[in-house]
Amino acid sequence: MSDRTPADRFLDAAIDLLRQIRDEEAESVTAAGTLLADTVADGGRLFAFGAGHSSLAAQDLVYRAGGLALMNLLAVPGVVGVDVMPATLGSALERVDGLAGVVLDSSPLRAGDALIIVSLSGRNALPVEMAMKARERGVRVIGVTSVAYAAQTTSRHSSGTFLKDHCDLVLDSRIAVGDAELTLDNVPAPFAPASTVVTSALLQSVVATAAAVLADRGIEPPLLRSGNVDGGHEWNARIMDEYGDRIFYRH
């Protein structure tokens, strides 16, 4: 009998996935980081969106110590978290046709901006339409998804397409369909999802790339510092003053 605990097995699975995206998504990460850097350098704004638990990775980019101050959350009420009651409403809203267009029409997104859309399955109407309609507006779209879903599930959008089909760049999280890494003979369902840790790491690697690309071009990356270190608040105030017209979460 193996002496590896479920915790050991889960952490090993997560580490294996991180190694896989490090080795196999390196070119896409570089391209995505460069796209963000280009957007910043050209005066554009940065946005991130995710629905349900996919929103966790998107929120991790926003107002983040060590992150880009220009990254804004594109929020859809009832969709970005599990605080809506009942929680199943959020899942239902992801499947509503036309919602993405309404959201974009009332958002500050404009041509020249960049939008990161996080959707593990990439199959629901909301992320698919958001990518389609954002690109129609001249917004560059980075999709973060598990491409395996497109091969093993069906689309829930009327076009029959997935998020990956409507992006300028796609980052494949390599998460297996069902998002559960462990099984046990005496547990009736697979368990221990790894999508949040993997997707967050994937996106932070993109942000790290963007910061380095900007620095290589002689542009100070608009990074935030922790408010819990001396001088952090003063640093952040300077960055927010300099880039205030491109930061929307403070208004």
Coordinates of C-alpha atoms in Angstrom, one line a residue:
M1 CA 0.0 0.0 0.0
S2 CA 1.3 3.4 -0.9
D3 CA 2.2 5.7 2.0
R4 CA 1.4 8.8 -0.1
T5 CA -1.4 10.8 1.5
P6 CA -4.2 12.5 -0.5
A7 CA -2.5 15.8 0.3
D8 CA 0.8 14.4 -1.2
R9 CA -1.0 13.2 -4.3
F10 CA -2.8 16.5 -4.9
L11 CA 0.3 18.6 -4.4
D12 CA 2.2 16.4 -6.8
A13 CA -0.5 16.6 -9.4
A14 CA -0.5 20.4 -9.1
I15 CA 3.3 20.5 -9.4
D16 CA 3.1 18.3 -12.4
L17 CA 0.6 20.6 -14.1
L18 CA 2.7 23.6 -13.3
R19 CA 5.7 22.0 -14.8
Q20 CA 3.7 21.1 -17.9
I21 CA 2.5 24.6 -18.5
R22 CA 6.0 26.0 -17.8
D23 CA 7.4 23.7 -20.5
E24 CA 4.5 23.6 -23.0
E25 CA 2.9 27.0 -22.7
A26 CA 6.1 29.1 -22.6
E27 CA 5.7 30.5 -26.1
S28 CA 2.1 31.5 -25.4
V29 CA 3.0 33.0 -22.1
T30 CA 5.7 35.1 -23.8
A31 CA 3.2 36.2 -26.4
A32 CA 0.5 37.1 -23.9
G33 CA 2.9 39.0 -21.7
T34 CA 4.2 40.9 -24.7
L35 CA 0.6 41.7 -25.8
L36 CA -0.1 43.2 -22.3
A37 CA 3.2 45.2 -22.5
D38 CA 2.3 46.5 -25.9
T39 CA -1.2 47.6 -24.7
V40 CA 0.3 49.4 -21.7
A41 CA 3.0 51.1 -23.9
D42 CA 0.4 52.2 -26.5
G43 CA -1.9 53.8 -23.9
G44 CA -4.5 51.0 -23.7
R45 CA -6.1 49.6 -20.6
L46 CA -6.1 46.0 -19.2
F47 CA -9.2 44.1 -18.1
A48 CA -9.8 40.6 -16.7
F49 CA -13.0 38.5 -16.5
G50 CA -13.9 35.2 -15.2
A51 CA -17.2 33.6 -14.2
G52 CA -17.8 31.4 -11.1
H53 CA -14.5 29.9 -9.7
S54 CA -12.8 31.1 -12.9
S55 CA -13.2 34.6 -11.6
L56 CA -10.8 33.8 -8.7
A57 CA -7.8 33.8 -11.1
A58 CA -9.1 37.0 -12.7
Q59 CA -9.6 38.8 -9.4
D60 CA -6.1 37.7 -8.3
L61 CA -4.7 40.1 -11.0
V62 CA -6.6 43.2 -9.8
Y63 CA -5.3 45.7 -7.2
R64 CA -2.5 43.2 -6.4
A65 CA 0.8 43.8 -4.7
G66 CA 3.4 43.0 -7.3
G67 CA 0.8 43.2 -10.0
L68 CA 0.0 45.7 -12.8
A69 CA -2.0 48.7 -11.5
L70 CA -3.7 49.0 -14.9
M71 CA -5.4 45.6 -14.6
N72 CA -9.2 46.1 -14.0
L73 CA -11.9 43.6 -13.2
L74 CA -14.7 43.3 -15.8
A75 CA -17.5 42.5 -13.4
V76 CA -20.8 40.9 -14.2
P77 CA -23.2 41.1 -11.3
G78 CA -24.2 37.6 -10.1
V79 CA -21.4 35.9 -12.0
V80 CA -18.0 36.8 -10.6
G81 CA -18.4 35.0 -7.2
V82 CA -20.4 32.6 -5.1
D83 CA -21.9 35.4 -3.0
V84 CA -25.0 35.5 -5.1
M85 CA -28.0 33.6 -3.7
P86 CA -28.7 30.9 -4.8
A87 CA -25.2 30.1 -5.9
T88 CA -26.6 28.1 -8.8
L89 CA -27.8 31.4 -10.3
G90 CA -24.2 32.3 -11.3
S91 CA -23.9 29.1 -13.3
A92 CA -27.3 29.8 -15.0
L93 CA -26.3 33.3 -16.0
E94 CA -23.2 32.0 -17.8
R95 CA -25.5 30.3 -20.2
V96 CA -27.7 33.3 -21.0
D97 CA -27.3 34.5 -24.7
G98 CA -26.9 38.2 -25.1
L99 CA -25.6 39.0 -21.7
A100 CA -22.0 39.6 -22.8
G101 CA -23.1 42.3 -25.2
V102 CA -25.0 44.2 -22.5
V103 CA -22.0 43.9 -20.2
L104 CA -19.6 45.3 -22.8
D105 CA -21.9 48.1 -23.8
S106 CA -21.9 49.4 -20.2
S107 CA -18.2 48.8 -19.6
P108 CA -15.3 51.2 -20.3
L109 CA -13.7 48.7 -22.8
R110 CA -12.7 50.3 -26.1
A111 CA -10.5 49.6 -29.1
G112 CA -6.9 49.2 -28.2
D113 CA -7.6 47.6 -24.8
A114 CA -6.7 44.1 -23.8
L115 CA -9.1 41.6 -22.1
I116 CA -8.2 38.4 -20.4
I117 CA -11.1 36.0 -20.3
V118 CA -10.8 33.0 -17.9
S119 CA -13.1 30.1 -18.4
L120 CA -12.0 26.6 -17.6
S121 CA -14.5 24.8 -19.9
G122 CA -14.8 27.7 -22.4
R123 CA -18.1 26.2 -23.5
N124 CA -20.7 28.6 -22.0
A125 CA -22.4 31.4 -23.9
L126 CA -21.1 34.2 -21.7
P127 CA -17.3 33.8 -22.2
V128 CA -17.7 32.8 -25.9
E129 CA -19.9 35.8 -26.7
M130 CA -17.7 38.1 -24.6
A131 CA -14.6 37.1 -26.7
M132 CA -16.5 37.5 -30.0
K133 CA -18.0 40.9 -29.2
A134 CA -14.9 42.3 -27.5
R135 CA -12.9 41.6 -30.7
E136 CA -15.6 43.2 -32.8
R137 CA -14.9 46.3 -30.7
G138 CA -11.1 46.2 -31.5
V139 CA -10.2 44.7 -28.1
R140 CA -7.4 42.2 -28.0
V141 CA -8.5 39.0 -26.2
I142 CA -6.4 36.5 -24.3
G143 CA -8.3 33.3 -23.5
V144 CA -7.3 31.1 -20.5
T145 CA -9.0 27.8 -20.7
S146 CA -8.6 24.0 -20.8
V147 CA -8.5 23.1 -24.5
A148 CA -9.4 19.5 -23.6
Y149 CA -13.0 20.6 -23.1
A150 CA -13.4 21.5 -26.7
A151 CA -12.5 17.9 -27.7
Q152 CA -14.5 16.1 -25.0
T153 CA -17.7 18.3 -24.5
T154 CA -20.1 20.2 -26.6
S155 CA -20.5 24.0 -26.8
R156 CA -23.4 25.7 -25.0
H157 CA -23.3 28.6 -27.5
S158 CA -25.5 28.7 -30.5
S159 CA -22.4 28.9 -32.8
G160 CA -21.1 25.6 -31.5
T161 CA -17.8 27.2 -30.8
F162 CA -15.7 27.6 -27.7
L163 CA -13.8 30.4 -26.1
K164 CA -10.6 29.3 -27.7
D165 CA -12.1 29.9 -31.1
H166 CA -12.4 33.6 -30.6
C167 CA -9.2 34.8 -29.0
D168 CA -6.0 36.5 -30.3
L169 CA -4.1 34.2 -28.0
V170 CA -5.0 31.1 -26.0
L171 CA -3.3 29.9 -22.8
D172 CA -4.1 26.2 -22.2
S173 CA -4.3 25.4 -18.5
R174 CA -4.1 21.6 -19.3
I175 CA -6.7 20.9 -16.6
A176 CA -8.5 17.6 -17.2
V177 CA -12.3 17.7 -17.9
G178 CA -14.1 17.7 -14.6
D179 CA -11.3 19.6 -12.7
A180 CA -10.6 17.0 -10.1
E181 CA -7.2 15.4 -9.6
L182 CA -7.9 12.6 -7.1
T183 CA -10.0 9.4 -6.9
L184 CA -10.4 6.9 -4.1
D185 CA -12.1 3.6 -4.1
N186 CA -14.3 4.6 -1.2
V187 CA -15.1 8.1 -2.5
P188 CA -17.9 8.1 -5.1
A189 CA -16.8 11.2 -7.0
P190 CA -13.4 12.6 -8.1
F191 CA -12.2 15.4 -5.9
A192 CA -9.4 18.0 -5.3
P193 CA -9.6 20.6 -8.1
A194 CA -6.4 22.2 -9.3
S195 CA -7.7 24.7 -11.8
T196 CA -7.4 27.8 -9.5
V197 CA -3.8 27.3 -8.4
V198 CA -2.7 26.4 -12.0
T199 CA -4.6 29.2 -13.7
S200 CA -3.5 31.8 -11.2
A201 CA 0.1 30.7 -11.6
L202 CA -0.2 30.8 -15.4
L203 CA -1.6 34.4 -15.3
Q204 CA 1.0 35.6 -12.9
S205 CA 3.7 34.3 -15.2
V206 CA 2.1 36.4 -18.0
V207 CA 2.2 39.5 -15.8
A208 CA 5.8 38.8 -14.8
T209 CA 6.6 38.6 -18.5
A210 CA 4.8 41.9 -19.2
A211 CA 6.7 43.7 -16.5
A212 CA 10.0 42.4 -17.8
V213 CA 9.2 43.4 -21.4
L214 CA 8.2 46.9 -20.4
A215 CA 11.4 47.3 -18.4
D216 CA 13.5 46.0 -21.4
R217 CA 11.9 48.8 -23.4
G218 CA 12.9 51.4 -20.9
I219 CA 9.4 51.8 -19.6
E220 CA 8.8 51.6 -15.8
P221 CA 6.1 48.9 -15.3
P222 CA 3.2 50.3 -13.4
L223 CA 3.4 47.9 -10.5
L224 CA 1.7 48.1 -7.2
R225 CA 3.5 47.6 -3.9
S226 CA 2.1 46.0 -0.7
G227 CA 0.4 48.5 1.5
N228 CA 1.9 46.5 4.4
V229 CA 5.5 47.6 3.7
D230 CA 6.8 51.0 4.6
G231 CA 6.3 53.4 1.7
G232 CA 3.8 51.1 0.0
H233 CA 0.9 53.5 0.1
E234 CA 3.0 56.4 -1.1
W235 CA 4.3 54.3 -4.0
N236 CA 0.8 53.2 -5.0
A237 CA -0.6 56.8 -4.8
R238 CA 2.1 57.9 -7.3
I239 CA 1.3 55.1 -9.7
M240 CA -2.4 55.7 -9.4
D241 CA -2.0 59.4 -10.1
E242 CA 0.2 58.8 -13.1
Y243 CA -2.2 56.2 -14.6
G244 CA -5.5 57.3 -13.0
D245 CA -7.3 57.6 -16.4
R246 CA -6.7 53.9 -17.0
I247 CA -7.6 52.5 -13.5
F248 CA -11.3 52.0 -12.9
Y249 CA -11.5 50.1 -9.6
R250 CA -10.8 53.1 -7.5
H251 CA -13.7 55.2 -8.6

